[in-house]
Structures are given as C-alpha cells and as structure tokens.
Coordinates of C-alpha atoms and ligand atoms in Angstrom, one line a residue:
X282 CA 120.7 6.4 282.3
X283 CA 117.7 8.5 282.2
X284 CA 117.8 12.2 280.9
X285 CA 118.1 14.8 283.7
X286 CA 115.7 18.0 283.3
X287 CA 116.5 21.2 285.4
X288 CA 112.9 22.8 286.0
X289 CA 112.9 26.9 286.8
X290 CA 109.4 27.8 287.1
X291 CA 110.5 31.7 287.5
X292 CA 107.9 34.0 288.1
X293 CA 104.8 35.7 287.6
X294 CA 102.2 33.1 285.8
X295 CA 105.8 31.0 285.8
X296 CA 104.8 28.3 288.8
X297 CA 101.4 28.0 287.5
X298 CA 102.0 27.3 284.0
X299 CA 104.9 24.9 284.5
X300 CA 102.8 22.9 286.9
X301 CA 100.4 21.9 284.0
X302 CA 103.9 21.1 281.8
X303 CA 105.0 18.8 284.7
X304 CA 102.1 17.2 285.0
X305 CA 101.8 16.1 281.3
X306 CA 105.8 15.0 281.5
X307 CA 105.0 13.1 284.3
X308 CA 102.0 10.9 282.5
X309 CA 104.7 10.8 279.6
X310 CA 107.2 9.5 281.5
X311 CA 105.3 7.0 283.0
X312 CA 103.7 6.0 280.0
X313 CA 106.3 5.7 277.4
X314 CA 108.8 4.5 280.2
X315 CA 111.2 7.7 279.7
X316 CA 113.0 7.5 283.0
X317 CA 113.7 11.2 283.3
X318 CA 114.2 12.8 286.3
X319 CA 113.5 16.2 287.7
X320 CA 115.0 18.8 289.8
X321 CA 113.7 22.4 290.7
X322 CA 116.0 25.2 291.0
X323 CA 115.1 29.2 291.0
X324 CA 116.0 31.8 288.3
X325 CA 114.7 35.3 288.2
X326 CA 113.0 37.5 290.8
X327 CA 112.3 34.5 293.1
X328 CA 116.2 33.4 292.7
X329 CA 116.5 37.4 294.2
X330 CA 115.0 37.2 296.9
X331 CA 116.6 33.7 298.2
X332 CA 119.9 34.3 296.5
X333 CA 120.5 38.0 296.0
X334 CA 120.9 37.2 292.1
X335 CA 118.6 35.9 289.4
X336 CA 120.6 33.7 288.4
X337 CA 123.2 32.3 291.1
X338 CA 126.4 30.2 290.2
X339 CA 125.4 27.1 291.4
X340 CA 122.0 27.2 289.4
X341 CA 124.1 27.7 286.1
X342 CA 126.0 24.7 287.2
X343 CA 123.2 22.8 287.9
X344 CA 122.0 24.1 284.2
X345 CA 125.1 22.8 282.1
X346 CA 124.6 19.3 284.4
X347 CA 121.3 18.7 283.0
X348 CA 120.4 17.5 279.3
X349 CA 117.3 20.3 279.1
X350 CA 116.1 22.6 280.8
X351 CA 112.5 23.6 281.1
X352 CA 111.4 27.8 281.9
X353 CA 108.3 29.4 283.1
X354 CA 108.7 33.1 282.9
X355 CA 110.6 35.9 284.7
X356 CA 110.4 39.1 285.8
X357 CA 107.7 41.5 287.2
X358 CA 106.9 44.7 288.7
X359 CA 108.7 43.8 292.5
X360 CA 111.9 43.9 290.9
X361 CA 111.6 46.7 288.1
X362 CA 112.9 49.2 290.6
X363 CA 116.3 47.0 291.3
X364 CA 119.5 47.9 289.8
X365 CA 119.7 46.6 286.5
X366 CA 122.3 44.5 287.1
X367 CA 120.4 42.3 289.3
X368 CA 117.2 42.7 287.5
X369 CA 115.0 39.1 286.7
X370 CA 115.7 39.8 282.9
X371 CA 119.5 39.3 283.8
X372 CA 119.2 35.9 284.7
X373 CA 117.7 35.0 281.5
X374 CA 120.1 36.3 279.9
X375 CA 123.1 34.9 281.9
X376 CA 121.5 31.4 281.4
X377 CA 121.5 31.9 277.5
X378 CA 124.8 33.6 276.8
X379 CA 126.7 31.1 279.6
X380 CA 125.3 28.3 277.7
X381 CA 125.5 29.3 274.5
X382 CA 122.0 28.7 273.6
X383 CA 122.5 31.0 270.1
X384 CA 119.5 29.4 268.2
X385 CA 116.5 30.3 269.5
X386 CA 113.3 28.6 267.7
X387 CA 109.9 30.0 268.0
X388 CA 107.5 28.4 265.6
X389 CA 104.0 29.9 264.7
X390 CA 101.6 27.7 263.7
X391 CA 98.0 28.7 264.0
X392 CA 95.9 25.9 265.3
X393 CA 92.5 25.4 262.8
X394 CA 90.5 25.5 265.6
X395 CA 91.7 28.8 266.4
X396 CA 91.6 30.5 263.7
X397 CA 88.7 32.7 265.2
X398 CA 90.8 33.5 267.5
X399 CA 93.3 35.3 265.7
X400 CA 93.3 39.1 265.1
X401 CA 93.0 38.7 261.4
X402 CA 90.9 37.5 259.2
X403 CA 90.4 33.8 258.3
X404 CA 91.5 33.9 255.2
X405 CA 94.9 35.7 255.9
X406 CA 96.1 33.2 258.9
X407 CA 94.2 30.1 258.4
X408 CA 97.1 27.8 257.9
X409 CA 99.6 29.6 259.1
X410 CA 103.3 27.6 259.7
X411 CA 106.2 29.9 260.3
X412 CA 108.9 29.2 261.8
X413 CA 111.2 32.4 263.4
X414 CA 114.8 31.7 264.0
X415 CA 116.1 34.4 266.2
X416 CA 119.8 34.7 267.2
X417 CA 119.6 34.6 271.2
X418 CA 123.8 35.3 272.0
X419 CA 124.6 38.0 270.9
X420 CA 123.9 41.3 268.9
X421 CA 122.9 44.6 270.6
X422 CA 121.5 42.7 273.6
X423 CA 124.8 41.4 274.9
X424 CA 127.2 44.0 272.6
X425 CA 129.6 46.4 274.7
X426 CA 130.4 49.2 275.2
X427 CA 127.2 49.7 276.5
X428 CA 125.8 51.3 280.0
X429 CA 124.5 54.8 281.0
X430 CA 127.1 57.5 281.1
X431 CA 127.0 61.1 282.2
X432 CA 128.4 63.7 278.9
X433 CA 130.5 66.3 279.7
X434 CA 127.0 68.9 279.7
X435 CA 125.8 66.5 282.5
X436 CA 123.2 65.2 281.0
X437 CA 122.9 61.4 280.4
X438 CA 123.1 59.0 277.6
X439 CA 122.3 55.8 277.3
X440 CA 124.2 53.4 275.3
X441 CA 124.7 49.9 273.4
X442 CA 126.1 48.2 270.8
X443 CA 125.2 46.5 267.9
X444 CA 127.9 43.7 266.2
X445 CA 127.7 40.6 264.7
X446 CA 130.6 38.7 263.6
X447 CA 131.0 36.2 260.6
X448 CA 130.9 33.0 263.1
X449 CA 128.1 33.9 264.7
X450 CA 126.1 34.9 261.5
X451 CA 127.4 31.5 259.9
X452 CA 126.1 29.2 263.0
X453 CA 122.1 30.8 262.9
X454 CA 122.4 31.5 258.9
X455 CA 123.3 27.5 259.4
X456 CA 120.5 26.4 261.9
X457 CA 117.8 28.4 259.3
X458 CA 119.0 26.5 256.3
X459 CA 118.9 23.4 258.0
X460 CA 115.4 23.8 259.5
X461 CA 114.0 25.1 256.2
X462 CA 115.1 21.5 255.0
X463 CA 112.5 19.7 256.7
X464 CA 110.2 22.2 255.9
X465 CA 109.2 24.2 252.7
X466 CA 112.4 24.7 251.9
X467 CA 112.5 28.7 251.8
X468 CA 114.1 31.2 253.9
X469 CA 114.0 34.9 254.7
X470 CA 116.4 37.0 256.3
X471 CA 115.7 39.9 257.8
X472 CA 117.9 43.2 258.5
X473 CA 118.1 46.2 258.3
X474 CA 120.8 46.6 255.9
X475 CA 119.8 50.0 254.4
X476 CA 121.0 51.7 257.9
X477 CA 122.8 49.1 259.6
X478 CA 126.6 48.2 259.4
X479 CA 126.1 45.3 261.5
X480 CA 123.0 43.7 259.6
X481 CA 124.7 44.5 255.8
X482 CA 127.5 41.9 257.0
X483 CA 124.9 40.1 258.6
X484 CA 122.8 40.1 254.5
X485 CA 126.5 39.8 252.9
X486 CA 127.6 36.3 255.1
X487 CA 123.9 35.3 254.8
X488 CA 124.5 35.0 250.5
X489 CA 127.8 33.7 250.9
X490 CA 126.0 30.7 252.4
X491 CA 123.7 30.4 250.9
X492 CA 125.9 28.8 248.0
X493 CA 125.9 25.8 250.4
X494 CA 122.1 25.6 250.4
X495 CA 121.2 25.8 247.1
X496 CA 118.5 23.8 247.0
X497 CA 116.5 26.2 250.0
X498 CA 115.2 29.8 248.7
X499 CA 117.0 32.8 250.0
X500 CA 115.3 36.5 250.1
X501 CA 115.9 39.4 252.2
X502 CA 113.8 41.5 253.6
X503 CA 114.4 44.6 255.8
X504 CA 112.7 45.0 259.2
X505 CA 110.5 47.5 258.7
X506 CA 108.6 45.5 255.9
X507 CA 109.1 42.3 257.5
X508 CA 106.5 43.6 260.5
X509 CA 104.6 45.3 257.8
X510 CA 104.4 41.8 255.8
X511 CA 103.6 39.5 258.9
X512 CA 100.5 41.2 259.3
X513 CA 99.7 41.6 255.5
X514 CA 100.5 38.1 254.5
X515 CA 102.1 36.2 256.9
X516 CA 101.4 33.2 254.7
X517 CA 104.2 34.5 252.4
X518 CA 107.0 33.2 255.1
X519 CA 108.6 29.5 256.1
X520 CA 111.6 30.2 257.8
X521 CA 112.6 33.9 258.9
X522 CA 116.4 34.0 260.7
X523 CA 116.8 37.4 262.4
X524 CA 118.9 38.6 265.0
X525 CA 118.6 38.8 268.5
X526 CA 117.0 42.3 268.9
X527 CA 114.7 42.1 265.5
X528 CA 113.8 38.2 266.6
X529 CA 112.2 39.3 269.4
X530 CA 109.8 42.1 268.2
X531 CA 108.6 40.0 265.2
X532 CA 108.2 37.0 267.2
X533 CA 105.4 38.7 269.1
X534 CA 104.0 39.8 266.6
X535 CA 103.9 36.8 264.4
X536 CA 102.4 35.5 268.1
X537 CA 99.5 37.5 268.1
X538 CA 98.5 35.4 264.3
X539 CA 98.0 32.4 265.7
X540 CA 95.3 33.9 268.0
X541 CA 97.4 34.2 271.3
X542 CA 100.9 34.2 272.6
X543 CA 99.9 32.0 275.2
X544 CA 100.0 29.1 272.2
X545 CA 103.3 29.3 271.7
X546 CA 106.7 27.4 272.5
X547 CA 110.0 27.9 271.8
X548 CA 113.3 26.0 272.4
X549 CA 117.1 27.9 272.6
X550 CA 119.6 25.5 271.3
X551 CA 123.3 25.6 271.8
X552 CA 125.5 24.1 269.0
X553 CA 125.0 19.9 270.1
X554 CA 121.2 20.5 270.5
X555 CA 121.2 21.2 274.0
X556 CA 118.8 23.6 274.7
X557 CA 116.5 25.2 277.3
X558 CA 112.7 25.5 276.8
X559 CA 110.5 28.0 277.2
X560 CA 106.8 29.8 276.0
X561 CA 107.4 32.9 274.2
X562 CA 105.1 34.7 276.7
X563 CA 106.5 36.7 279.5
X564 CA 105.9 36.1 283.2
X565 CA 102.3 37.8 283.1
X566 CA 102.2 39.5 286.5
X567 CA 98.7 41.2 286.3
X568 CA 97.3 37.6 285.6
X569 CA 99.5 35.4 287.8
X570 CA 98.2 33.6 290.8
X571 CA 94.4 34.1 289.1
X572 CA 94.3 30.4 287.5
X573 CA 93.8 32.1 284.1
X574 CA 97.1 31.8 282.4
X575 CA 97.1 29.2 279.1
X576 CA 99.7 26.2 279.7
X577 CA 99.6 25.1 276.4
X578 CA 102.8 27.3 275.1
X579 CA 104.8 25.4 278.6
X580 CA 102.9 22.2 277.6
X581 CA 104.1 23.0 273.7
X582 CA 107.8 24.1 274.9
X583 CA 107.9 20.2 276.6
X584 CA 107.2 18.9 273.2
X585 CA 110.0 20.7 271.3
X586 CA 111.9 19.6 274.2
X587 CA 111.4 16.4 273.7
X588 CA 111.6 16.6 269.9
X589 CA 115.3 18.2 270.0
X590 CA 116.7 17.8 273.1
X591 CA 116.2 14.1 273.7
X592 CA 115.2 12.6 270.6
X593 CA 111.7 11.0 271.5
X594 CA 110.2 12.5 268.3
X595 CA 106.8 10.1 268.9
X596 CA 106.5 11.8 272.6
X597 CA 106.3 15.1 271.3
X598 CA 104.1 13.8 268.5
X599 CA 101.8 12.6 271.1
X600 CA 101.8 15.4 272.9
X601 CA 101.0 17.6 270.2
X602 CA 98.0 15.3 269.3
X603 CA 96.8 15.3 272.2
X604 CA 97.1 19.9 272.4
X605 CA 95.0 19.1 268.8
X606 CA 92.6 17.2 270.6
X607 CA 91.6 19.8 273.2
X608 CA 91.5 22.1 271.4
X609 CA 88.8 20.0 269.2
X610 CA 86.9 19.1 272.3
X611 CA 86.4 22.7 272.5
X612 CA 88.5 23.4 276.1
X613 CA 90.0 27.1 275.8
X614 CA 91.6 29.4 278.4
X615 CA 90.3 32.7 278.4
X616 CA 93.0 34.5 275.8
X617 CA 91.7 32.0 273.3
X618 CA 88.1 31.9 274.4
X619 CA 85.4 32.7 271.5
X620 CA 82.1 32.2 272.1
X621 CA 80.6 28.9 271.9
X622 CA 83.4 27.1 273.3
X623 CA 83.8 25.6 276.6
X624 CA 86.2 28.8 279.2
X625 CA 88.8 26.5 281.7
X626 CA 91.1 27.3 284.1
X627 CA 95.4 26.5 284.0
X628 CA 94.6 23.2 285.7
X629 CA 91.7 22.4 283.9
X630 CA 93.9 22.7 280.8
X631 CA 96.5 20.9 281.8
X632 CA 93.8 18.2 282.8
X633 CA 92.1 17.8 279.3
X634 CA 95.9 17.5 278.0
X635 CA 96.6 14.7 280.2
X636 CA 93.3 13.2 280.0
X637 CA 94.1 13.1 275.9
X638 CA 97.2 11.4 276.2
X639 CA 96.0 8.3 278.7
Ligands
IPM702 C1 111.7 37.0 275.1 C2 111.6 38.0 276.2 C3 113.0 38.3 276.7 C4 113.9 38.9 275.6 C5 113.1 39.3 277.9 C6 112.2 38.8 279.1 C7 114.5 39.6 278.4 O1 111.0 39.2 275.7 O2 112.2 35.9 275.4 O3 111.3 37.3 274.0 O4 113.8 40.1 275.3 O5 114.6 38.1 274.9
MG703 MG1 110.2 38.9 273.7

C-alpha cells in the first residue's frame, strides 16, 4: 500500500507555498511510481473559523492515521486578538505534543549560490552545514504551572515553567548523537546552565551520554554565546541540540546565514520516525496572497519528508538536485534576489523546480 500524507496548508503565505510543494510531490509521485496519496485537512486560524479550534479532534485523528504530514504556516494578525486558548499557535502545538513529535530538525545549509545573499560576509558563511536539533515536547513551552494570575496587590503576573526531565533529555541528547554520526561527527549543547536548574540537568544527562557516543565530540556552550557565536563563526558548529525554547531563537537566527529563512526546511520526528514537515518560516501575513513568498523551504521540508519519513532517500536526493539547479539557472524569489539574477514569483519557482526534475 501506498504512504498516506495529511496536507495542512494553514495560513498566511501557508496555501500558496504548499501548492508549489504539491506540485513537485505530484511529478515525484508520478515519476518514481511512489503511489502516495493525499488528503487536505485545516489547522490553525482557517481550522477557527470552520471549526471553532485550530486544531479539532478529528484533524489529530486524521494526523496519527497518516504516515507524514506536510505544514504550511499558521497564525496571523485576524486571530491575535482571540483568547489564547484558541489562538492558531495552539494548534501547532497540540499537533506536536499529541504526536509526540520531540525531535525537531532544522538544518542550515547555505546554498553556494547564495552566498550573496546572506547577511555576512562570504568568507564567514560560505559553506555553511549546521544542523539544529531543537527539543519540540516539552520545556517552558508546554511546562505547568503556567497562565496569567491576579497577585494579592491586583496587579498581574504572568507565568510558566521551565523542566526537563532525564527521559526527555536522553531521547533529543539521543537523536543529536545519532545525527552527528552521519555527519562531522561533533556536537554542541547548548544551555544555560550558569542560571538555569532545568538546563544544568539538561548539561549533566547530556555528559552522562555522552559515554555512549564516544566516538562524536561533545562541548557545551551557554545561550548567550551560542547566538553570539552563530554570527561570529557559525562555521565552528555541526550539530547543536537545544531545547525547545533556546531551539527556536537560534534557529532563526542560524536562518538568516544561509541568506533567507524562506530556504529552510525542517522535519519534527516522534520516536519511530514519524514526523510532520514544515519550513521554519512563519505564516507571513504581510506577504501572503502577493505571489512573492519562496516555496523552496515547503519544497525542501518534502524532501526531508521523504528522506525520513518514508525512506525514498533518492527522491529527496532528486529533489534537492533539482532546488541546486534553480538556483544555478539563476531563478530567485525576491528574499533571495541579488542583482543580476533572474526575480520569479511562488509559482514560477515551483515551476523551474518541477521543470528540473522531468
Ligand atoms: C517555530 C515557530 C513556532 C514555535 C510558533 C509559530 C509557535 O516560531 O516553529 O519556530 O515557536 O515553535
Ligand atoms: Mg520559530
């Protein structure tokens, strides 16, 4: 039987991007004979305003039916003023705690065509392969207690908490080592273990497995530094395993080396390598509907997809050739633009990808 993919386009830039994905899944499929099959479901602010909920039960059933599932983006400024219960960020969060997607993998690799397009100099990026592994179940984003509450003066506070236990350092600790195995062989954790109770366990449990990866480089590094470093000498990193709340600050910013966030993929893994895909850009409300939008981190997010989620390694190969192959033909959207190269639209994009793969 064929794989099943749940697609939730989202919001914001969401529809427009994962049309380009679909399109080069669907020349893939036909191509290399895949027999997948597709359904379309909502999450996020559309899912609110059909559903009452970003994320509704039967959508999360539909999600733990399918072997992948493919995201656009949510959220944006309609539903800012909602509770936050029923905000669009909610449902993203749902999706990833309910299906224990805990490994979330957001590779930075700056194209060499691109390298103009970064915000730092040639010298500093060019080459750049980093690979962030950010815990995605838990920390201070899920931790409770947490809420607003009124003190006894009347004023408010606002509060969360920040935990790890052993088990769930152990199982990202794990996914680091193991992904620094088929690559330079080095990893870096960062925490904040200086201040944090939570992150010196998190440093502590990190060394203590390390004695099973002896053959991979260990160093730690606290937060602060780590930002500072990534803009310094990001050349200086492989792998960097973080938690939830640190993982997703440094992965923007290690975003912005490679010349644009709209470059880059990510996949959120659950413990058999189930996992939902997803571009580490947000839902882009101020561009969305415009045509503007890069596809190539959706289009990117297919290929991890189909690297861990359904084991057609050549696919996703061929996919990334053919992203290489733009890219040399000079087609740019306009976050990557520079001058001298040829300014497309989403659909034009997606186009020149399919085009390269036929
Ligand atoms: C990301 C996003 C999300 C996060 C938001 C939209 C909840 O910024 O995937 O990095 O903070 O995890
Ligand atoms: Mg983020």
């Amino acid at each position: 039987m064929g794989k099943h993919i749940l697609i939730l386009e989202g919001d914001g830039i969401g529809p427009e991007i994962v049309r380009e994905a679909r399109k080069v899944l669907d020349v893939v499929n036909d191509k290399f004979d895949l027999g997948l099959t597709f359904e379309n479901e909502l999450m996020g602010g559309c899912a609110i305003d059909v559903h009452g909920v970003p994320l509704a039960d039967s959508t999360l059933e539909r999600a733990r039916l399918a072997d992948a599932i493919l995201l656009g983006a949510v959220g944006g400024p309609k539903w800012d003023k909602l509770d936050r219960s029923i905000r669009p960020e909610k449902g993203l969060l749902k999706i990833r705690s309910q299906l224990g997607l805990y490994a979330n993998l957001r590779p930075a690799l700056l194209y060499p065509q691109l390298v103009d397009a970064s915000s730092l100099k040639p010298e500093i990026v060019s080459g750049l392969d980093i690979l962030i592994v950010r815990e995605l179940a838990g920390g201070i984003y899920f931790g409770e207690p947490r809420g607003i509450r009124v003190l006894e003066n009347g004023e408010r506070e606002g509060y969360n908490t920040y935990k790890y236990s052993e088990s769930e350092i152990i199982r990202i600790g794990r996914t680091a080592f193991e992904m620094a195995r088929k690559r330079n062989r080095k990893v870096c954790s960062v925490d904040k273990a200086n201040v944090l109770e939570a992150t010196m366990l998190w440093r502590e449990v990190m060394d203590t497995l390390h004695k099973e990866y002896p053959d991979v480089e260990l160093s730690h590094m606290y937060v602060d530094n780590a930002a500072m470093q990534l803009v310094r000498a990001p050349k200086q990193f492989d792998v960097l395993v973080t938690g939830n709340m640190f993982g997703d600050i440094l992965s923007d910013a290690a975003a912005m080396l490679t010349g644009s966030i709209g470059m880059l993929p990510s996949a959120s893994l659950d413990k058999k390598g189930r996992g939902m895909y997803e571009p580490c850009h947000g839902s882009a409300p101020d561009i969305a509907g415009l045509g503007i939008a890069n596809p190539l981190a959706t289009i990117l997010s297919v290929s991890m997809m189909l690297r861990y989620s359904l084991a057609l390694p050549d696919v996703a190969d061929a996919i990334e050739v053919a992203v290489g192959k733009v890219l040399d033909q000079g087609y740019r959207t306009a976050d990557i633009y520079t001058e001298g190269t040829k300014k497309v639209s989403t659909s034009q994009m997606g186009d020149a990808v399919v085009a390269a793969l036929i």
